[in-house]
XYZ file of C-alpha atoms in Angstrom:
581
model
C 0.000 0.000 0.000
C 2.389 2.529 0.909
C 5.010 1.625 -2.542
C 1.196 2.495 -4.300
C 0.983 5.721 -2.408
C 4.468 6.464 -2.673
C 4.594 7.059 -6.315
C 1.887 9.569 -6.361
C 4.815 11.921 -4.499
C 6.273 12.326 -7.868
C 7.198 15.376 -8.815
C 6.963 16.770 -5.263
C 9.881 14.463 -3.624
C 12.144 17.660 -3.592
C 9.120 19.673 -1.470
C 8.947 16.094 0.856
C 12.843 16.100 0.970
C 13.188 19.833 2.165
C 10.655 19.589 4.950
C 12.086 16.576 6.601
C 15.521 18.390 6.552
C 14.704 22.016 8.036
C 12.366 20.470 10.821
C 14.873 18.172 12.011
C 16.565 21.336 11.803
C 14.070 23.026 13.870
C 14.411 19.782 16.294
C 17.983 20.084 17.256
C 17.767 23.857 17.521
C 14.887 23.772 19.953
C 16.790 21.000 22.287
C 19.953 23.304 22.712
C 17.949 26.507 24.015
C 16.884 24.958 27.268
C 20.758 24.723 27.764
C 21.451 28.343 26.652
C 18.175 28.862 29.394
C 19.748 27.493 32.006
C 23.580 29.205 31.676
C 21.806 32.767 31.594
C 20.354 31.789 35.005
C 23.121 30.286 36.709
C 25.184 34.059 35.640
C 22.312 36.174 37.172
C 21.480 33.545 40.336
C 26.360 34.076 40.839
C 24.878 37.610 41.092
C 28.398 38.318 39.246
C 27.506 38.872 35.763
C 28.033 41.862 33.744
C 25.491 43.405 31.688
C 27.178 42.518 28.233
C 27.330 38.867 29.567
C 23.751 38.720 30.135
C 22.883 40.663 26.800
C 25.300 38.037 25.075
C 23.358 35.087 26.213
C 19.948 36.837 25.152
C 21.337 37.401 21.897
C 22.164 33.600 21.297
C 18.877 32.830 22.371
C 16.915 35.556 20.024
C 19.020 33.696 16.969
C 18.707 30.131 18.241
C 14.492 30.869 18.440
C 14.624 32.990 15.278
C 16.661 29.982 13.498
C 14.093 27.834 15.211
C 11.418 29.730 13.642
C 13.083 29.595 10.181
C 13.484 26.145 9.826
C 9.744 25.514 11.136
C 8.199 28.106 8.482
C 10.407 26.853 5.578
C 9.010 23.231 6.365
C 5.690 24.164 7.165
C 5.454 25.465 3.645
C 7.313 22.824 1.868
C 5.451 20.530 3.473
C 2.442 22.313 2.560
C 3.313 22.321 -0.984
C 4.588 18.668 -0.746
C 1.388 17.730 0.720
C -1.375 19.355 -1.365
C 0.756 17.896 -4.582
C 0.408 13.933 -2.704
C -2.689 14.900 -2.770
C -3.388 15.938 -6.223
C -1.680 13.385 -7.782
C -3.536 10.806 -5.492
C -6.865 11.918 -7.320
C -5.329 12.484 -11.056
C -4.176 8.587 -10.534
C -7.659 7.408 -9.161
C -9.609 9.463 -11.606
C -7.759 8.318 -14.574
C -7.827 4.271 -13.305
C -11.864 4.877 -12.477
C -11.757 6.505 -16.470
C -10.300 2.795 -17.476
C -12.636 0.698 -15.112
C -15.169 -1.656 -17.086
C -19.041 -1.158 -15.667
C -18.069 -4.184 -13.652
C -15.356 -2.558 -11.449
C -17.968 -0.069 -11.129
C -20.653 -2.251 -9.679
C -18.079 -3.997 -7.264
C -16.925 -0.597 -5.399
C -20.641 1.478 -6.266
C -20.578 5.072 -7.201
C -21.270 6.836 -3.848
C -18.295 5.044 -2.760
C -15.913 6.128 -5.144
C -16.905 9.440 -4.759
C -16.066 9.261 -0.745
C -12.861 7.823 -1.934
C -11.838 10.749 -3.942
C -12.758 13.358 -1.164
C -12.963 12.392 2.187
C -10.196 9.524 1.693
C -8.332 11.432 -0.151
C -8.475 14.615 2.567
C -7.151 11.870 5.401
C -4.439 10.486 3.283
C -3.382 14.413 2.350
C -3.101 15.159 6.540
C -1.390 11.754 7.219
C 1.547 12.536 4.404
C 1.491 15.857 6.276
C 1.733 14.290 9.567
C 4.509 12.117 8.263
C 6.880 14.493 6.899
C 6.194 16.876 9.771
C 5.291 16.157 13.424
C 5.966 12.209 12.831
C 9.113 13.149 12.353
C 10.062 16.241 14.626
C 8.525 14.356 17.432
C 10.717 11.058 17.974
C 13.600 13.475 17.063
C 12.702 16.024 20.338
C 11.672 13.049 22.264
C 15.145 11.487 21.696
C 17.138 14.378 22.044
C 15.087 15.820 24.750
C 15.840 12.669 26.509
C 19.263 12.657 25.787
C 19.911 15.854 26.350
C 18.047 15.680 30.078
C 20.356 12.748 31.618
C 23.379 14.512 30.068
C 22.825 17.330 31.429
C 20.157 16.839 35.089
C 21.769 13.911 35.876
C 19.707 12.318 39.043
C 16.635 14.985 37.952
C 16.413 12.478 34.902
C 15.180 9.454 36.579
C 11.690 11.141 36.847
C 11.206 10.104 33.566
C 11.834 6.535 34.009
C 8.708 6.541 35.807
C 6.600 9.001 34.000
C 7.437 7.572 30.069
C 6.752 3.788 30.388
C 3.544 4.961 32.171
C 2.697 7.753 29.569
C 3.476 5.176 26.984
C 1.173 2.474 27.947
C -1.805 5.083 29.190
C -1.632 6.691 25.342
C -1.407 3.130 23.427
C -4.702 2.381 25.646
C -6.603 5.218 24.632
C -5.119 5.249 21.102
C -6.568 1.251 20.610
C -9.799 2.085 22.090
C -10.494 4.766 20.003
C -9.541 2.854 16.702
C -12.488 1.015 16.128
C -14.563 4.092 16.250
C -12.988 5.714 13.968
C -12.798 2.684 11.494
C -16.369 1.728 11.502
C -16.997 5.437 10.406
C -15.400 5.331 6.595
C -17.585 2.306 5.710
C -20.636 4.560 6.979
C -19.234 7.587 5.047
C -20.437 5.811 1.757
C -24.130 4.978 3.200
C -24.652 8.384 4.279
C -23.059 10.245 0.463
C -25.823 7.457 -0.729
C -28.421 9.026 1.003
C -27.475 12.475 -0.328
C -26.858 11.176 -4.192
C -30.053 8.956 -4.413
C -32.233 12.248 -2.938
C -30.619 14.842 -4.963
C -31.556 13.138 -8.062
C -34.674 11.761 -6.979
C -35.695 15.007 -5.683
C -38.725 15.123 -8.421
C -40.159 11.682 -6.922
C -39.518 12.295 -3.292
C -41.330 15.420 -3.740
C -43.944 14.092 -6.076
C -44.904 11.246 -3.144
C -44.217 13.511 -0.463
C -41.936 11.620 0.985
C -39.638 14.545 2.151
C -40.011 13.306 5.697
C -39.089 9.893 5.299
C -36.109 10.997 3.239
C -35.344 13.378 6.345
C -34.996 10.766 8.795
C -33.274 8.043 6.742
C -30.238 11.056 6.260
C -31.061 11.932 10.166
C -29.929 8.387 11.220
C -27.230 7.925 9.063
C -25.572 11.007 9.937
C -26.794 10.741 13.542
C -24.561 7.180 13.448
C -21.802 8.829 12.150
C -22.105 11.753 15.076
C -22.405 8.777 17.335
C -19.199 7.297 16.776
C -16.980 10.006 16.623
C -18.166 11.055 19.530
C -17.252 7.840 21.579
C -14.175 8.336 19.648
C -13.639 11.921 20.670
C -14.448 11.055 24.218
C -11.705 8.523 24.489
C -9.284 10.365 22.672
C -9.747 13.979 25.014
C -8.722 11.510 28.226
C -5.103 12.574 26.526
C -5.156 15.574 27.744
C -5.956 15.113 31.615
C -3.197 12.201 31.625
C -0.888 14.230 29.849
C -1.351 16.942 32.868
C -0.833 14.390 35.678
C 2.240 13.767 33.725
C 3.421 17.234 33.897
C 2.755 17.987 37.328
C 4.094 15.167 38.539
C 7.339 15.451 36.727
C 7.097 19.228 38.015
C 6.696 18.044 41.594
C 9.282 15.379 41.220
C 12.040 17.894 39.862
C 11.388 20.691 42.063
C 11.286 18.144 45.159
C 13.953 16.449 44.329
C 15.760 19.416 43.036
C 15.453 21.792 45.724
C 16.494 18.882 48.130
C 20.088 18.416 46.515
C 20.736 22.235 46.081
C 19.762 22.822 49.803
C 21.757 19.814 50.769
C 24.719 20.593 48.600
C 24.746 24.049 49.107
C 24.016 24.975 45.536
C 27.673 23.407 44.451
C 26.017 19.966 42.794
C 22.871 21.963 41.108
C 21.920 24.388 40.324
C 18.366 26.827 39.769
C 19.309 26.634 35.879
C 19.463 22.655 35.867
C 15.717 22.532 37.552
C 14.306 24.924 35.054
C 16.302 23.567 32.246
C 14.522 20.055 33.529
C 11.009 21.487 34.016
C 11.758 22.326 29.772
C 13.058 19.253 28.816
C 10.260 17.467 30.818
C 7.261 19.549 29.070
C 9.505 18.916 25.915
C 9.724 15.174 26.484
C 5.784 14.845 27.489
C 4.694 16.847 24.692
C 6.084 14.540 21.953
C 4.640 11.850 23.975
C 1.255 13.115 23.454
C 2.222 14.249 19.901
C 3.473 10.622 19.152
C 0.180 9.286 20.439
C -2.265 11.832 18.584
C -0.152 10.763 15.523
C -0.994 6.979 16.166
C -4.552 8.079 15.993
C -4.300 10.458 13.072
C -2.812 7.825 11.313
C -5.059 4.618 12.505
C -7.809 6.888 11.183
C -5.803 7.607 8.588
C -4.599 4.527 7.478
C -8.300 3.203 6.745
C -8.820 5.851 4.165
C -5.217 4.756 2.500
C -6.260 1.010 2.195
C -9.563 2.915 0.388
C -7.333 4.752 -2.025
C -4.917 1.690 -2.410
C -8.010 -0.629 -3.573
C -8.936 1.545 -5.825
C -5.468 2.157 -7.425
C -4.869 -1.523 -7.640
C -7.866 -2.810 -9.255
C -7.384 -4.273 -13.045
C -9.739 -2.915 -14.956
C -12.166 -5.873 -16.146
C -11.587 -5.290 -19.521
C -8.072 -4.153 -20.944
C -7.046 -3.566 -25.007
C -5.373 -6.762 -26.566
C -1.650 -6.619 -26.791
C -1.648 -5.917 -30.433
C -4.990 -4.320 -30.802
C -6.946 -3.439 -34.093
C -7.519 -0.068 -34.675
C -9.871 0.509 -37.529
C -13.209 -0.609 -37.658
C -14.327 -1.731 -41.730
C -18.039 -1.532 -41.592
C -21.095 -1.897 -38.924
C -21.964 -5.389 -39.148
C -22.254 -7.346 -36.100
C -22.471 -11.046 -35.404
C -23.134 -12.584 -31.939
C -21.810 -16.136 -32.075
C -22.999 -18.676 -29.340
C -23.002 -15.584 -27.011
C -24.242 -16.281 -23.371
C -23.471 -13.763 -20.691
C -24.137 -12.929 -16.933
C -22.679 -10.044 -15.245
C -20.623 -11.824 -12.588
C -18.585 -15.317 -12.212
C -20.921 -15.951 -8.861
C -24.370 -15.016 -10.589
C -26.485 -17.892 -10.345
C -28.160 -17.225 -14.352
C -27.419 -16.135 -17.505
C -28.502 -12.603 -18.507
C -27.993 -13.467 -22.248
C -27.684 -17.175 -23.696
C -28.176 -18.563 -27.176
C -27.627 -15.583 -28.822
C -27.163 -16.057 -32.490
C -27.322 -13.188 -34.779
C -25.775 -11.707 -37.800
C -26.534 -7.893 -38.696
C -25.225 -6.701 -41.697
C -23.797 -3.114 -42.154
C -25.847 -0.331 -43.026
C -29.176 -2.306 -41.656
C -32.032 -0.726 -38.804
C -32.364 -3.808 -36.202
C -35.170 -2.874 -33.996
C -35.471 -4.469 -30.728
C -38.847 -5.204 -28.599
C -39.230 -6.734 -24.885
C -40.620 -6.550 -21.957
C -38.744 -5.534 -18.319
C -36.156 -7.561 -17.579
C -35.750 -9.350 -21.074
C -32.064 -7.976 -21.162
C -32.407 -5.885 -24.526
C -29.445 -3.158 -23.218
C -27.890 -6.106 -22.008
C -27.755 -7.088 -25.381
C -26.436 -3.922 -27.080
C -23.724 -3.293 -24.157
C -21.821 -6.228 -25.537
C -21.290 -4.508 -28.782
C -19.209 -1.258 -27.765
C -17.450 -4.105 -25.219
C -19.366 -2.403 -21.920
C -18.982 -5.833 -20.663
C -16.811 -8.618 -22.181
C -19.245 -12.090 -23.351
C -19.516 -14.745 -20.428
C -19.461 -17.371 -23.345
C -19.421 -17.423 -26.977
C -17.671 -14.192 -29.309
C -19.370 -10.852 -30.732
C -18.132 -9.320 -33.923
C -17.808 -5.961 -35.204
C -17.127 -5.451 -38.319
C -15.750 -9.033 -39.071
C -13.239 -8.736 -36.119
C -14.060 -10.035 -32.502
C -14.485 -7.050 -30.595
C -12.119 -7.965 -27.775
C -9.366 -7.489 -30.587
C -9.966 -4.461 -31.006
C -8.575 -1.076 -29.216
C -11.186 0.169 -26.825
C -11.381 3.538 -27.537
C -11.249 2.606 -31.262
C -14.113 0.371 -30.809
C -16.094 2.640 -29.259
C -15.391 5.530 -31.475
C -17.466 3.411 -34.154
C -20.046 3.043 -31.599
C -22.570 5.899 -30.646
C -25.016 4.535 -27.755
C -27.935 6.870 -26.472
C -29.641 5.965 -23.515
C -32.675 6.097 -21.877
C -31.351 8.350 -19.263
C -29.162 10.801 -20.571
C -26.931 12.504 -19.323
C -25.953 16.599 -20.266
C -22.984 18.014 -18.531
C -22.489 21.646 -17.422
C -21.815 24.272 -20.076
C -23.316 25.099 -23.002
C -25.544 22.757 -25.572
C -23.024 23.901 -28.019
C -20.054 22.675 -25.767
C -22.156 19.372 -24.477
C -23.429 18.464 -28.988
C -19.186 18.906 -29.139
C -19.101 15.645 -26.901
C -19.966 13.471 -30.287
C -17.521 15.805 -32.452
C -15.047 18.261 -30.990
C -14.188 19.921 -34.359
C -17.680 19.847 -35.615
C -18.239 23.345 -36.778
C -21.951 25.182 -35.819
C -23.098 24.802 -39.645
C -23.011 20.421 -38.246
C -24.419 21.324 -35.461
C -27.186 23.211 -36.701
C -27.785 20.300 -39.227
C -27.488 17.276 -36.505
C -29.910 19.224 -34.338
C -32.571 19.665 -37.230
C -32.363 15.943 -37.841
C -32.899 15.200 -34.339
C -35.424 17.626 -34.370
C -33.562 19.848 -31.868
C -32.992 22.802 -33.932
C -36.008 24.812 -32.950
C -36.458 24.299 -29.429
C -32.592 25.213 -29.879
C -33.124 28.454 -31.199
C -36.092 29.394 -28.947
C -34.172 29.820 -26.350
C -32.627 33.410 -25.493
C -28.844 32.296 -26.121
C -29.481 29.736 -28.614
C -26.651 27.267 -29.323
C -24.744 29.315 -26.542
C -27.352 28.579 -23.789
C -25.753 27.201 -20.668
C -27.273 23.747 -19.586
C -27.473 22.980 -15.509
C -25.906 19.923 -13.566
C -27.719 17.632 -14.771
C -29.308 19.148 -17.636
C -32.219 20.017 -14.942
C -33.147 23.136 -17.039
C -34.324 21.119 -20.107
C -37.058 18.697 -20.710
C -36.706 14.877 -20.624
C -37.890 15.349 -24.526
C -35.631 17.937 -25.178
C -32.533 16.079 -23.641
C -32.796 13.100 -25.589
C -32.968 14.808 -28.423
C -29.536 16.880 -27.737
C -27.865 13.508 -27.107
C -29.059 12.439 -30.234
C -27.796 14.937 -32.286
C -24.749 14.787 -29.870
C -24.282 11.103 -31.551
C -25.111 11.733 -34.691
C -22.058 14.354 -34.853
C -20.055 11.196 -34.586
C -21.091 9.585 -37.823
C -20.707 5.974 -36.493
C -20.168 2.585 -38.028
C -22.953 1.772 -35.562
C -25.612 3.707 -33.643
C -27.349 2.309 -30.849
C -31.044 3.627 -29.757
C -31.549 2.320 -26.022
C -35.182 3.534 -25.857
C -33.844 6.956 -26.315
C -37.599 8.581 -27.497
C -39.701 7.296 -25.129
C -40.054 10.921 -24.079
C -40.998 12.457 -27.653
C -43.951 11.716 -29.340
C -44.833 9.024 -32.265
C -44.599 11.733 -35.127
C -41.371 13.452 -33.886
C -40.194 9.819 -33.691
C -41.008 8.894 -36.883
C -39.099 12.321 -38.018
C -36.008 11.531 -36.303
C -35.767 8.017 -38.078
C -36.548 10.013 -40.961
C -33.208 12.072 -40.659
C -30.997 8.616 -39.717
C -31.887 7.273 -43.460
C -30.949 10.450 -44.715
C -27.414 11.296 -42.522
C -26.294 8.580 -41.715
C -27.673 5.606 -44.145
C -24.432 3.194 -44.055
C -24.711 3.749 -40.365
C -26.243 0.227 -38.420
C -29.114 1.840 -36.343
C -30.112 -0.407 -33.381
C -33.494 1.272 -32.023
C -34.900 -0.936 -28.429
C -38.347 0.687 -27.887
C -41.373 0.058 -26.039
C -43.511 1.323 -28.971
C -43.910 -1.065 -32.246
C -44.137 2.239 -34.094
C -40.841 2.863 -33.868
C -39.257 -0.188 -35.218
C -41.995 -1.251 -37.431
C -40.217 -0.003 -40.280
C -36.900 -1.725 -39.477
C -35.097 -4.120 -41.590
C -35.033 -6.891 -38.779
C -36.982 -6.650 -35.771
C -35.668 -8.952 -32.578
C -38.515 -9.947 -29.684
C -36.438 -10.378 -26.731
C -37.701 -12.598 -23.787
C -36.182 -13.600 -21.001
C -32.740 -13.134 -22.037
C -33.052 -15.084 -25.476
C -34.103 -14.204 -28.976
C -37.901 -15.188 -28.950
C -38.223 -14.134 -33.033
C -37.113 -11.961 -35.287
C -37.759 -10.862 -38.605
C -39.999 -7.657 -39.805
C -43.140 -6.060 -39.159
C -45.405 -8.465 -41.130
C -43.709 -11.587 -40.533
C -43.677 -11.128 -36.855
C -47.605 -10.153 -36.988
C -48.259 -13.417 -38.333
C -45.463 -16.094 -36.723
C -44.950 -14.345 -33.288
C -47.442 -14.560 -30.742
C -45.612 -11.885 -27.738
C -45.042 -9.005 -31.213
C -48.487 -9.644 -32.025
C -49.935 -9.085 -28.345
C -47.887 -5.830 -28.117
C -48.957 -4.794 -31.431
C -52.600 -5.691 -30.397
C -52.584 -3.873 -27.276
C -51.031 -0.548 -28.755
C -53.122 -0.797 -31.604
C -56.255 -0.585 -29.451
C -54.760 2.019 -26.977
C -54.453 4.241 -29.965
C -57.922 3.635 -31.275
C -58.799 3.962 -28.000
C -56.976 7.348 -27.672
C -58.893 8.531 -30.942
């Protein structure tokens, strides 16, 4: 895990490198004043000094504090910079394997989770490098030197801390492994709460539509309510630091000035000294300090460390699907054959999604597709831009297998529109650019006409220029899927698939927009799945899907007289109509 991390450093080893050298810096610096301290008493207490003398000794401690300060401000902002750039290059590296994960690496992590991966994993690992390069290591170094430093110098004074570290010690590691499993169980419930939040925000129109604001209240209430819960009983063990760190003190106060004051009464002054005891008070806050430091650190990073395994699971994952090792990169033509092609969507499923599939589509054909819920239609179509890679059995694109080919080649030939569409922010100039970046506003124009976008386009005060909302909230469900239409058919694909993409227009706007295919694109393979037989009627092959096989297929009036499921839909849409009338 931490050889993953470690190469997201990068470019900011230099940054890493500088802060590790000026705080040690700062460390060694800040255990020689207590010794500077304690001459400049010792020369007033003599009662002998000269001015100059004690002016000398202030000096050297002004410089030894402002050197002090120095080092710790040239760290602190190398290790700012050091950190922040860890951190950046954490996301690029998980954003760009997330960019090459198959829809089944998807499903295994889910996207709520991903998403708390990327920001509040990524925040923890970001203050842990931090930690590392800074207090993790000025700490041991000012506990060691501290210590050092205090039986070189306070000789018997030193033995309080025999007592007082082994007992600090064991009192932190306590508190620090109680509060761990708090503070672990909270990252798992990080992802159920972001859940919450994703699944209301874009369900907003059906919470409020079934008033079910409440219930959606108190589901986030007791998820974040959990969360409060245990980082409180974390909290609560972790603040019992700071009244044990305070016995600490005062005991290694009460033990030095004792002790201290015993020996310079006994001795006369002549074995120590007043500078030695408060040159020991500093070195015991000093030493006690880093204790505590050492110990908040052992949390920080505990807490820490979950959020790393996060980021390392997600950096180590092999994408499902990968290109071959010397793939094809040009696709000849838009047929498509499905050989022998079963398929479920994980090793452990218990049933096939897709079996028997036989089919041969030849380039340049319309292949509509009919089925009821469930029957796997985009199932079906997924297979052929390689969404998911066949369980059993080989598709073709083309006349190649298309796990030969490059992916991105592949599925530059490909141009899917889906049910749900999706617009991003910016303009509907920007988001049409999606399907072609260098298409110039004369294609536009003409891809939105044949998608029958055009003058809804134009009504609008900005036109082309007119700035779309997250989420493309600020245009219809009609209106969107006819965008993303046009946005694909600015691609001019080998093969364009339909995944019940006008179920929100109606039948003569349809019939227009598969009007404007023929004419556009008319080598182009159209796939069209639909719920409506008037939308595929017309199609050179029409597929009934049921239950995750090919019931039928041919056209319109062979399936009206050989297929009993085409003719019940055709029957009961046929009547609805007249109905209608």
């Amino acid at each position: 895990m931490f050889k993953t991390l470690y190469k997201c450093v990068r470019e900011f080893k230099l940054p890493a490198l500088l802060t590790l050298i000026f705080i040690s810096g700062e460390a060694v610096i800040e255990v020689f004043i207590p010794t500077i301290t304690k001459d400049l008493i010792d020369v007033i207490q003599n009662g002998g000094a000269e001015m100059s003398e004690i002016v000398k000794y202030g000096l050297r401690l002004v410089l030894m504090a402002l050197l002090s300060l120095c080092c710790g401000g040239i760290a602190a902002i190398a290790g700012a910079k050091a950190s922040a750039g860890f951190a950046k290059n954490v996301r690029h590296d998980m954003f760009h394997k997330i960019q090459d994960y198959a829809f089944e690496n998807i499903d295994k992590f889910s996207s709520t989770s991903l998403v708390t991966r990327m920001t509040t994993d990524v925040a923890n690992a970001q203050m842990a490098f931090m930690m590392i390069i800074r207090v993790a290591v000025r700490a041991p170094l000012l506990l060691i030197f501290s210590i050092i430093m205090a039986f070189v110098k306070g000789g018997r004074l030193a033995f309080s801390f025999v007592i007082i570290i082994p007992f600090l010690v064991f009192g932190l590691l306590m508190i620090s492994r109680k509060a761990m499993p708090a503070f672990r169980a909270v990252f798992r419930k990080y992802d159920r709460l972001n859940e919450s939040i994703e699944e209301n925000v874009r369900g907003m129109r059906v919470v409020k539509g079934f008033s079910r604001e409440s219930f959606e209240k108190k589901k986030f209430g007791d998820a974040a309510e959990d969360i409060k819960n245990d980082f409180t009983r974390a909290e609560r063990i972790v603040a019992l630091n700071s009244p044990f760190m305070q016995i600490c003190v005062y005991f290694n106060m009460i033990f030095v000035l004792l002790v201290g004051s015993s020996i310079i009464i006994k001795s006369g002054g002549t074995t120590l000294s007043l500078g030695s005891i408060s040159m020991m008070l500093t070195y015991g806050m000093q030493i006690l300090m880093q204790l505590m430091m050492l110990s908040m650190i052992y949390v920080m990073l505990t807490m820490s460390g979950e959020s790393m395994k996060r980021i390392h699971e997600v950096l180590r994952e092999t994408p499902a699907l990968s290109d071959p090792a010397n793939p094809v990169t040009e696709v000849k033509d838009g047929s498509i054959e499905f050989r022998d092609v079963a398929f479920k969507y994980s090793a452990a499923a218990e049933r096939y999604a897709l079996y028997d599939i036989d089919l041969k589509i030849e380039s340049g054909m319309t292949v509509g597709i009919l089925g009821g819920t469930g029957a796997s239609k985009s199932t079906l179509v997924q297979l052929i831009p390689r969404l998911y890679d066949v369980t059993e059995g080989s598709v073709s694109v083309g006349g190649v297998d298309v796990r030969e080919y490059g992916i991105e080649a592949l599925r530059r030939s490909v141009a899917m529109v889906l049910q749900k569409n999706l617009l991003f922010s910016g303009t509907i100039k920007e988001n049409l650019r999606w399907g072609n970046e260098n298409a110039t506003d004369e294609e536009i124009a003409e891809a939105c006409r044949l998608a029958q976008a055009d003058d809804f386009v134009r009504s609008f005060p900005d036109g082309y220029d007119t700035k779309i909302e997250q989420g493309g909230t600020n245009v219809s469900g009609g209106q969107k899927q006819r965008l993303c239409i046009a946005r694909a058919l600015l691609r001019k694909p080998k093969i364009l698939i339909l995944d019940d993409s006008t179920s929100a227009v109606d039948t003569k706007t349809d019939a227009m927009i598969r009007a404007g295919f023929l004419k556009y694109i008319p080598e182009t393979t159209k796939i069209i799945i639909a719920q409506r037989v008037s939308s595929v009627q017309d199609a050179d092959l029409i597929l009934v899907m049921d239950n995750g096989k090919i019931a039928a297929k041919g056209t319109h009036d062979e399936l009206l007289t050989s297929c009993e499921i085409y003719q019940e839909v055709y029957r009961q849409q046929t009547k609805g109509d007249d109905a209608s009338e």
